[in-house]
Amino acid sequence: MKLIFLGPPGAGKGTLAARAAPMLTVPHISTGNIFRSAIAAKTPLGLKVKSVIDSGGLVDDETTIALVRERLAQDDAASGYILDGFPRTTAQAQALAGFSQVDKVVNFDIPDSGVIERLGGRRTCRGCGANFHTAFKRPSQEGVCDACGGELYTRDDDSEGAVKKRLEVYREQTAPLIDYYRKQGLLVDIDARPNADEVVEIFRKSLGL
Ligand code: AP5
Ligand code: MG
């Protein structure tokens, strides 16, 4: 199954994708995770995108589209994938339609207050990118990732100013994709407010899994 996870920052896209991908035996492809790995490894891509990501802006369409086009050409994505955080602009959605046909677009419905609460307490693993939360998903050992033992840190773009900007950017550039995909009959709305286990169940039922 070829899925897009669409929703505001902090909606829980990465958290649900990490659980849904093994369920569907498809790769979880997060453009944000790919950019953060590149930044950590100080590759040319990482150096190019670091400042725009830290400030909460969007990486340019050309760079992002080329990256996703290349990733989807890999064998493991041939029969399905979860695209988490792409497309984020109409230009990206139009480009994607030129190289892959998605089956459904899962739209995460959550108010700004929920987003702010989730991002305020998020801790991310430097090693594998797994997400934790100071209240909703505490690691067994403070500051240490349960999955790989890596160090947990607060993303630079989870600062108050960057979150505000990310929400603005989402409203202006990404939210129009809700109608874009609804008109194509591809949209599935899910209530992203309940806890993570409940959201998994809502997702399964909504997709008839
Ligand atoms: P990206 O990494 O995609 O960030 P984002 O869209 O802002 O989304 P987040 O990762 O912040 O949130 P999420 O929805 O994954 O929530 P999570 O599961 O972590 O992108 C980062 C940056 O990269 C962008 O700003 C941009 O600069 C660039 N970029 C990426 N893609 C791009 C593109 N296509 N074009 C241009 N630029 C691009 O959950 C959040 C927290 O809540 C966690 O702590 C989690 O434990 C907790 N939580 C999750 N679900 C629940 C739940 N149900 N109940 C309680 N807590 C929960
Ligand atoms: Mg994420």
Short mmCIF file of N, CA and C in Angstrom, two decimals, residues 22-172:
data_model
loop_
_atom_site.label_atom_id
_atom_site.label_comp_id
_atom_site.label_asym_id
_atom_site.label_seq_id
_atom_site.Cartn_x
_atom_site.Cartn_y
_atom_site.Cartn_z
N PRO A 22 5.75 -1.56 9.87
CA PRO A 22 5.93 -3.01 10.00
C PRO A 22 4.62 -3.78 9.80
N MET A 23 3.50 -3.14 10.20
CA MET A 23 2.19 -3.79 10.04
C MET A 23 1.89 -4.03 8.55
N LEU A 24 2.29 -3.06 7.72
CA LEU A 24 1.99 -3.14 6.28
C LEU A 24 3.17 -3.70 5.48
N THR A 25 4.28 -4.01 6.21
CA THR A 25 5.57 -4.39 5.57
C THR A 25 5.96 -3.46 4.41
N VAL A 26 6.00 -2.18 4.75
CA VAL A 26 6.46 -1.17 3.79
C VAL A 26 7.48 -0.28 4.52
N PRO A 27 8.38 0.39 3.79
CA PRO A 27 9.31 1.29 4.46
C PRO A 27 8.63 2.59 4.92
N HIS A 28 9.11 3.12 6.04
CA HIS A 28 8.67 4.42 6.55
C HIS A 28 9.66 5.44 6.03
N ILE A 29 9.20 6.31 5.14
CA ILE A 29 10.11 7.29 4.52
C ILE A 29 9.75 8.68 5.03
N SER A 30 10.59 9.20 5.91
CA SER A 30 10.36 10.52 6.50
C SER A 30 11.39 11.49 5.94
N THR A 31 10.94 12.49 5.21
CA THR A 31 11.89 13.46 4.66
C THR A 31 12.60 14.20 5.80
N GLY A 32 11.87 14.47 6.89
CA GLY A 32 12.50 15.13 8.04
C GLY A 32 13.64 14.29 8.59
N ASN A 33 13.41 12.96 8.74
CA ASN A 33 14.48 12.09 9.27
C ASN A 33 15.66 12.04 8.31
N ILE A 34 15.39 12.01 7.01
CA ILE A 34 16.49 11.97 6.03
C ILE A 34 17.32 13.25 6.14
N PHE A 35 16.63 14.40 6.24
CA PHE A 35 17.37 15.67 6.37
C PHE A 35 18.17 15.69 7.68
N ARG A 36 17.56 15.23 8.79
CA ARG A 36 18.28 15.27 10.08
C ARG A 36 19.50 14.35 10.06
N SER A 37 19.40 13.18 9.41
CA SER A 37 20.58 12.30 9.30
C SER A 37 21.67 12.99 8.51
N ALA A 38 21.28 13.68 7.43
CA ALA A 38 22.27 14.38 6.60
C ALA A 38 22.94 15.51 7.40
N ILE A 39 22.15 16.18 8.24
CA ILE A 39 22.71 17.26 9.07
C ILE A 39 23.71 16.67 10.06
N ALA A 40 23.32 15.56 10.69
CA ALA A 40 24.21 14.93 11.70
C ALA A 40 25.51 14.48 11.06
N ALA A 41 25.42 13.96 9.83
CA ALA A 41 26.61 13.45 9.13
C ALA A 41 27.38 14.57 8.41
N LYS A 42 26.86 15.80 8.49
CA LYS A 42 27.49 16.96 7.85
C LYS A 42 27.76 16.73 6.35
N THR A 43 26.83 16.09 5.67
CA THR A 43 26.97 15.89 4.22
C THR A 43 26.65 17.23 3.54
N PRO A 44 26.96 17.35 2.23
CA PRO A 44 26.61 18.61 1.53
C PRO A 44 25.12 18.93 1.65
N LEU A 45 24.26 17.90 1.56
CA LEU A 45 22.82 18.15 1.72
C LEU A 45 22.54 18.69 3.13
N GLY A 46 23.14 18.06 4.13
CA GLY A 46 22.93 18.48 5.52
C GLY A 46 23.34 19.93 5.73
N LEU A 47 24.50 20.29 5.22
CA LEU A 47 25.00 21.66 5.40
C LEU A 47 24.08 22.67 4.72
N LYS A 48 23.53 22.24 3.57
CA LYS A 48 22.66 23.13 2.81
C LYS A 48 21.33 23.39 3.53
N VAL A 49 20.77 22.36 4.19
CA VAL A 49 19.41 22.50 4.72
C VAL A 49 19.33 22.86 6.20
N LYS A 50 20.46 22.80 6.91
CA LYS A 50 20.42 22.94 8.38
C LYS A 50 19.73 24.23 8.86
N SER A 51 20.12 25.39 8.31
CA SER A 51 19.59 26.63 8.88
C SER A 51 18.10 26.77 8.60
N VAL A 52 17.66 26.38 7.41
CA VAL A 52 16.22 26.54 7.11
C VAL A 52 15.39 25.59 7.99
N ILE A 53 15.89 24.39 8.24
CA ILE A 53 15.14 23.44 9.08
C ILE A 53 15.11 23.93 10.52
N ASP A 54 16.25 24.36 11.05
CA ASP A 54 16.29 24.82 12.45
C ASP A 54 15.33 25.98 12.69
N SER A 55 15.13 26.82 11.66
CA SER A 55 14.27 27.99 11.85
C SER A 55 12.79 27.67 11.62
N GLY A 56 12.50 26.46 11.11
CA GLY A 56 11.10 26.07 10.93
C GLY A 56 10.57 26.32 9.53
N GLY A 57 11.44 26.72 8.60
CA GLY A 57 11.02 26.92 7.21
C GLY A 57 11.03 25.60 6.43
N LEU A 58 10.69 25.66 5.15
CA LEU A 58 10.71 24.46 4.31
C LEU A 58 11.95 24.43 3.43
N VAL A 59 12.49 23.24 3.23
CA VAL A 59 13.57 23.04 2.27
C VAL A 59 12.95 23.28 0.88
N ASP A 60 13.75 23.77 -0.08
CA ASP A 60 13.19 24.09 -1.40
C ASP A 60 12.64 22.83 -2.10
N ASP A 61 11.64 23.06 -2.94
CA ASP A 61 10.95 21.95 -3.62
C ASP A 61 11.90 21.11 -4.46
N GLU A 62 12.79 21.75 -5.19
CA GLU A 62 13.67 21.04 -6.11
C GLU A 62 14.50 19.98 -5.38
N THR A 63 15.11 20.41 -4.28
CA THR A 63 15.96 19.50 -3.48
C THR A 63 15.11 18.36 -2.93
N THR A 64 13.95 18.71 -2.37
CA THR A 64 13.12 17.71 -1.69
C THR A 64 12.53 16.71 -2.69
N ILE A 65 12.08 17.21 -3.82
CA ILE A 65 11.48 16.32 -4.83
C ILE A 65 12.54 15.34 -5.35
N ALA A 66 13.75 15.83 -5.63
CA ALA A 66 14.82 14.96 -6.15
C ALA A 66 15.14 13.86 -5.14
N LEU A 67 15.16 14.24 -3.87
CA LEU A 67 15.47 13.28 -2.81
C LEU A 67 14.42 12.17 -2.75
N VAL A 68 13.15 12.54 -2.82
CA VAL A 68 12.07 11.55 -2.70
C VAL A 68 12.00 10.69 -3.97
N ARG A 69 12.20 11.32 -5.10
CA ARG A 69 12.17 10.56 -6.35
C ARG A 69 13.23 9.43 -6.30
N GLU A 70 14.41 9.78 -5.82
CA GLU A 70 15.50 8.80 -5.71
C GLU A 70 15.17 7.71 -4.68
N ARG A 71 14.60 8.13 -3.56
CA ARG A 71 14.29 7.16 -2.50
C ARG A 71 13.21 6.17 -2.95
N LEU A 72 12.20 6.68 -3.67
CA LEU A 72 11.11 5.79 -4.11
C LEU A 72 11.54 4.85 -5.22
N ALA A 73 12.68 5.15 -5.85
CA ALA A 73 13.18 4.26 -6.92
C ALA A 73 13.90 3.04 -6.34
N GLN A 74 14.13 3.05 -5.03
CA GLN A 74 14.80 1.90 -4.42
C GLN A 74 13.84 0.71 -4.32
N ASP A 75 14.43 -0.50 -4.37
CA ASP A 75 13.62 -1.73 -4.44
C ASP A 75 12.59 -1.86 -3.32
N ASP A 76 12.98 -1.48 -2.10
CA ASP A 76 12.09 -1.73 -0.96
C ASP A 76 10.80 -0.91 -1.03
N ALA A 77 10.77 0.11 -1.90
CA ALA A 77 9.57 0.95 -1.99
C ALA A 77 8.70 0.58 -3.20
N ALA A 78 9.09 -0.49 -3.90
CA ALA A 78 8.39 -0.82 -5.15
C ALA A 78 6.92 -1.15 -4.92
N SER A 79 6.60 -1.89 -3.85
CA SER A 79 5.20 -2.29 -3.70
C SER A 79 4.47 -1.49 -2.62
N GLY A 80 5.15 -0.58 -1.98
CA GLY A 80 4.45 0.25 -1.00
C GLY A 80 5.39 1.07 -0.15
N TYR A 81 4.81 2.07 0.54
CA TYR A 81 5.60 2.94 1.42
C TYR A 81 4.67 3.80 2.23
N ILE A 82 5.22 4.35 3.31
CA ILE A 82 4.54 5.44 4.00
C ILE A 82 5.41 6.67 3.84
N LEU A 83 4.88 7.68 3.16
CA LEU A 83 5.60 8.95 2.99
C LEU A 83 5.17 9.87 4.13
N ASP A 84 6.10 10.13 5.05
CA ASP A 84 5.80 10.93 6.24
C ASP A 84 6.44 12.31 6.08
N GLY A 85 5.60 13.32 5.82
CA GLY A 85 6.13 14.68 5.69
C GLY A 85 6.41 15.10 4.25
N PHE A 86 5.96 14.32 3.31
CA PHE A 86 6.07 14.66 1.89
C PHE A 86 4.82 14.11 1.21
N PRO A 87 4.17 14.87 0.30
CA PRO A 87 4.46 16.24 -0.09
C PRO A 87 3.98 17.26 0.95
N ARG A 88 4.57 18.45 0.87
CA ARG A 88 4.23 19.53 1.79
C ARG A 88 3.85 20.80 1.04
N THR A 89 3.92 20.77 -0.26
CA THR A 89 3.51 21.92 -1.09
C THR A 89 2.77 21.35 -2.31
N THR A 90 2.00 22.21 -2.97
CA THR A 90 1.29 21.75 -4.16
C THR A 90 2.28 21.32 -5.24
N ALA A 91 3.40 22.03 -5.36
CA ALA A 91 4.40 21.65 -6.37
C ALA A 91 4.95 20.24 -6.08
N GLN A 92 5.16 19.93 -4.82
CA GLN A 92 5.65 18.58 -4.47
C GLN A 92 4.60 17.52 -4.80
N ALA A 93 3.32 17.83 -4.52
CA ALA A 93 2.25 16.86 -4.79
C ALA A 93 2.14 16.61 -6.30
N GLN A 94 2.25 17.67 -7.07
CA GLN A 94 2.16 17.51 -8.54
C GLN A 94 3.34 16.71 -9.06
N ALA A 95 4.52 16.96 -8.52
CA ALA A 95 5.71 16.22 -8.95
C ALA A 95 5.57 14.74 -8.59
N LEU A 96 5.09 14.47 -7.38
CA LEU A 96 4.93 13.08 -6.94
C LEU A 96 4.00 12.31 -7.88
N ALA A 97 2.90 12.97 -8.29
CA ALA A 97 1.94 12.31 -9.19
C ALA A 97 2.61 11.87 -10.49
N GLY A 98 3.70 12.53 -10.85
CA GLY A 98 4.43 12.18 -12.07
C GLY A 98 5.32 10.95 -11.92
N PHE A 99 5.67 10.56 -10.69
CA PHE A 99 6.51 9.37 -10.57
C PHE A 99 5.97 8.28 -9.66
N SER A 100 4.83 8.50 -8.98
CA SER A 100 4.24 7.42 -8.19
C SER A 100 2.75 7.70 -7.94
N GLN A 101 1.95 6.64 -7.94
CA GLN A 101 0.52 6.79 -7.68
C GLN A 101 0.22 6.32 -6.27
N VAL A 102 -0.24 7.22 -5.40
CA VAL A 102 -0.54 6.81 -4.03
C VAL A 102 -1.94 6.22 -3.95
N ASP A 103 -2.16 5.33 -2.95
CA ASP A 103 -3.48 4.71 -2.77
C ASP A 103 -4.37 5.55 -1.86
N LYS A 104 -3.77 6.09 -0.78
CA LYS A 104 -4.56 6.88 0.17
C LYS A 104 -3.68 7.95 0.79
N VAL A 105 -4.34 9.03 1.26
CA VAL A 105 -3.65 10.09 1.98
C VAL A 105 -4.31 10.18 3.36
N VAL A 106 -3.53 9.90 4.39
CA VAL A 106 -4.07 9.90 5.76
C VAL A 106 -3.85 11.28 6.36
N ASN A 107 -4.96 11.95 6.67
CA ASN A 107 -4.90 13.32 7.19
C ASN A 107 -5.08 13.32 8.70
N PHE A 108 -4.07 13.80 9.42
CA PHE A 108 -4.07 13.81 10.89
C PHE A 108 -4.78 15.06 11.39
N ASP A 109 -5.92 14.85 12.05
CA ASP A 109 -6.73 15.96 12.52
C ASP A 109 -6.43 16.23 14.00
N ILE A 110 -5.85 17.40 14.28
CA ILE A 110 -5.49 17.75 15.67
C ILE A 110 -5.41 19.27 15.79
N PRO A 111 -5.93 19.84 16.90
CA PRO A 111 -5.85 21.31 17.04
C PRO A 111 -4.43 21.76 17.41
N ASP A 112 -4.17 23.07 17.24
CA ASP A 112 -2.83 23.62 17.56
C ASP A 112 -2.44 23.35 19.01
N SER A 113 -3.42 23.38 19.93
CA SER A 113 -3.08 23.17 21.35
C SER A 113 -2.46 21.78 21.55
N GLY A 114 -2.96 20.79 20.83
CA GLY A 114 -2.42 19.43 20.93
C GLY A 114 -1.01 19.36 20.37
N VAL A 115 -0.79 20.06 19.28
CA VAL A 115 0.52 20.11 18.63
C VAL A 115 1.56 20.71 19.59
N ILE A 116 1.17 21.82 20.22
CA ILE A 116 2.12 22.53 21.09
C ILE A 116 2.48 21.66 22.31
N GLU A 117 1.48 20.96 22.84
CA GLU A 117 1.72 20.07 23.98
C GLU A 117 2.67 18.93 23.58
N ARG A 118 2.46 18.38 22.41
CA ARG A 118 3.29 17.24 21.96
C ARG A 118 4.71 17.68 21.65
N LEU A 119 4.85 18.80 20.95
CA LEU A 119 6.21 19.22 20.57
C LEU A 119 6.99 19.75 21.76
N GLY A 120 6.27 20.34 22.73
CA GLY A 120 6.94 20.89 23.92
C GLY A 120 7.67 19.81 24.70
N GLY A 121 7.13 18.58 24.68
CA GLY A 121 7.74 17.51 25.49
C GLY A 121 8.47 16.46 24.67
N ARG A 122 8.60 16.67 23.36
CA ARG A 122 9.21 15.63 22.54
C ARG A 122 10.71 15.49 22.80
N ARG A 123 11.20 14.26 22.83
CA ARG A 123 12.63 13.98 22.84
C ARG A 123 12.88 12.98 21.71
N THR A 124 13.90 13.26 20.92
CA THR A 124 14.18 12.45 19.72
C THR A 124 15.53 11.77 19.88
N CYS A 125 15.64 10.55 19.34
CA CYS A 125 16.90 9.80 19.45
C CYS A 125 17.88 10.26 18.36
N ARG A 126 19.11 10.58 18.78
CA ARG A 126 20.14 10.96 17.81
C ARG A 126 20.54 9.78 16.94
N GLY A 127 20.38 8.56 17.46
CA GLY A 127 20.81 7.38 16.73
C GLY A 127 19.81 6.96 15.66
N CYS A 128 18.57 6.65 16.10
CA CYS A 128 17.61 6.04 15.15
C CYS A 128 16.42 6.95 14.84
N GLY A 129 16.34 8.11 15.47
CA GLY A 129 15.25 9.04 15.15
C GLY A 129 13.94 8.75 15.87
N ALA A 130 13.91 7.71 16.74
CA ALA A 130 12.67 7.38 17.46
C ALA A 130 12.25 8.55 18.34
N ASN A 131 10.92 8.70 18.51
CA ASN A 131 10.40 9.81 19.30
C ASN A 131 9.88 9.38 20.65
N PHE A 132 10.17 10.18 21.67
CA PHE A 132 9.66 9.96 23.02
C PHE A 132 9.01 11.24 23.48
N HIS A 133 8.40 11.19 24.67
CA HIS A 133 7.75 12.39 25.19
C HIS A 133 7.87 12.39 26.71
N THR A 134 8.11 13.57 27.27
CA THR A 134 8.35 13.66 28.71
C THR A 134 7.12 13.23 29.52
N ALA A 135 5.92 13.33 28.94
CA ALA A 135 4.71 12.91 29.66
C ALA A 135 4.04 11.71 29.02
N PHE A 136 3.98 11.66 27.68
CA PHE A 136 3.16 10.65 27.00
C PHE A 136 3.91 9.39 26.61
N LYS A 137 5.24 9.47 26.52
CA LYS A 137 6.00 8.27 26.13
C LYS A 137 7.41 8.39 26.70
N ARG A 138 7.50 8.05 27.97
CA ARG A 138 8.80 8.20 28.65
C ARG A 138 9.69 7.00 28.34
N PRO A 139 10.97 7.24 28.12
CA PRO A 139 11.88 6.09 27.92
C PRO A 139 12.10 5.38 29.26
N SER A 140 12.50 4.09 29.22
CA SER A 140 12.71 3.35 30.47
C SER A 140 13.82 4.01 31.28
N GLN A 141 14.86 4.50 30.58
CA GLN A 141 15.95 5.18 31.27
C GLN A 141 16.03 6.60 30.76
N GLU A 142 16.02 7.57 31.68
CA GLU A 142 16.04 8.99 31.33
C GLU A 142 17.14 9.31 30.29
N GLY A 143 16.75 9.94 29.17
CA GLY A 143 17.75 10.41 28.21
C GLY A 143 18.31 9.35 27.28
N VAL A 144 17.79 8.10 27.39
CA VAL A 144 18.35 7.01 26.58
C VAL A 144 17.23 6.34 25.76
N CYS A 145 17.50 6.12 24.47
CA CYS A 145 16.50 5.53 23.57
C CYS A 145 16.27 4.06 23.90
N ASP A 146 14.99 3.66 24.04
CA ASP A 146 14.66 2.26 24.32
C ASP A 146 15.01 1.37 23.13
N ALA A 147 14.94 1.92 21.92
CA ALA A 147 15.12 1.09 20.73
C ALA A 147 16.60 0.80 20.45
N CYS A 148 17.47 1.83 20.57
CA CYS A 148 18.88 1.60 20.14
C CYS A 148 19.91 2.05 21.16
N GLY A 149 19.47 2.60 22.30
CA GLY A 149 20.44 3.03 23.32
C GLY A 149 21.06 4.39 23.02
N GLY A 150 20.58 5.03 21.94
CA GLY A 150 21.13 6.35 21.56
C GLY A 150 20.72 7.45 22.53
N GLU A 151 21.36 8.62 22.34
CA GLU A 151 21.08 9.76 23.23
C GLU A 151 19.80 10.48 22.78
N LEU A 152 18.96 10.86 23.74
CA LEU A 152 17.75 11.61 23.40
C LEU A 152 18.03 13.11 23.52
N TYR A 153 17.52 13.88 22.55
CA TYR A 153 17.75 15.33 22.56
C TYR A 153 16.48 16.05 22.13
N THR A 154 16.47 17.37 22.32
CA THR A 154 15.34 18.20 21.88
C THR A 154 15.70 18.80 20.52
N ARG A 155 14.88 18.55 19.50
CA ARG A 155 15.17 19.08 18.17
C ARG A 155 15.24 20.61 18.20
N ASP A 156 16.19 21.19 17.42
CA ASP A 156 16.31 22.65 17.38
C ASP A 156 15.01 23.30 16.92
N ASP A 157 14.28 22.61 16.02
CA ASP A 157 13.04 23.22 15.51
C ASP A 157 11.85 22.97 16.44
N ASP A 158 12.09 22.44 17.63
CA ASP A 158 11.02 22.35 18.63
C ASP A 158 11.06 23.53 19.61
N SER A 159 11.88 24.54 19.32
CA SER A 159 11.87 25.75 20.14
C SER A 159 10.54 26.47 19.88
N GLU A 160 10.13 27.32 20.82
CA GLU A 160 8.81 27.98 20.71
C GLU A 160 8.67 28.76 19.39
N GLY A 161 9.72 29.52 19.04
CA GLY A 161 9.67 30.34 17.83
C GLY A 161 9.57 29.50 16.57
N ALA A 162 10.34 28.42 16.52
CA ALA A 162 10.32 27.56 15.32
C ALA A 162 8.99 26.82 15.20
N VAL A 163 8.40 26.43 16.32
CA VAL A 163 7.11 25.73 16.26
C VAL A 163 6.04 26.67 15.71
N LYS A 164 6.09 27.93 16.15
CA LYS A 164 5.12 28.93 15.66
C LYS A 164 5.26 29.07 14.14
N LYS A 165 6.51 29.17 13.69
CA LYS A 165 6.75 29.33 12.25
C LYS A 165 6.29 28.07 11.50
N ARG A 166 6.59 26.88 12.06
CA ARG A 166 6.20 25.64 11.37
C ARG A 166 4.69 25.55 11.22
N LEU A 167 3.96 26.03 12.25
CA LEU A 167 2.49 26.00 12.16
C LEU A 167 2.00 26.97 11.08
N GLU A 168 2.65 28.12 10.98
CA GLU A 168 2.26 29.10 9.95
C GLU A 168 2.54 28.53 8.55
N VAL A 169 3.73 27.96 8.42
CA VAL A 169 4.12 27.38 7.12
C VAL A 169 3.15 26.25 6.76
N TYR A 170 2.80 25.44 7.76
CA TYR A 170 1.86 24.34 7.52
C TYR A 170 0.54 24.89 6.98
N ARG A 171 0.02 25.93 7.65
CA ARG A 171 -1.29 26.48 7.25
C ARG A 171 -1.25 27.04 5.83
N GLU A 172 -0.17 27.77 5.55
CA GLU A 172 -0.08 28.42 4.24
C GLU A 172 0.23 27.45 3.10
#
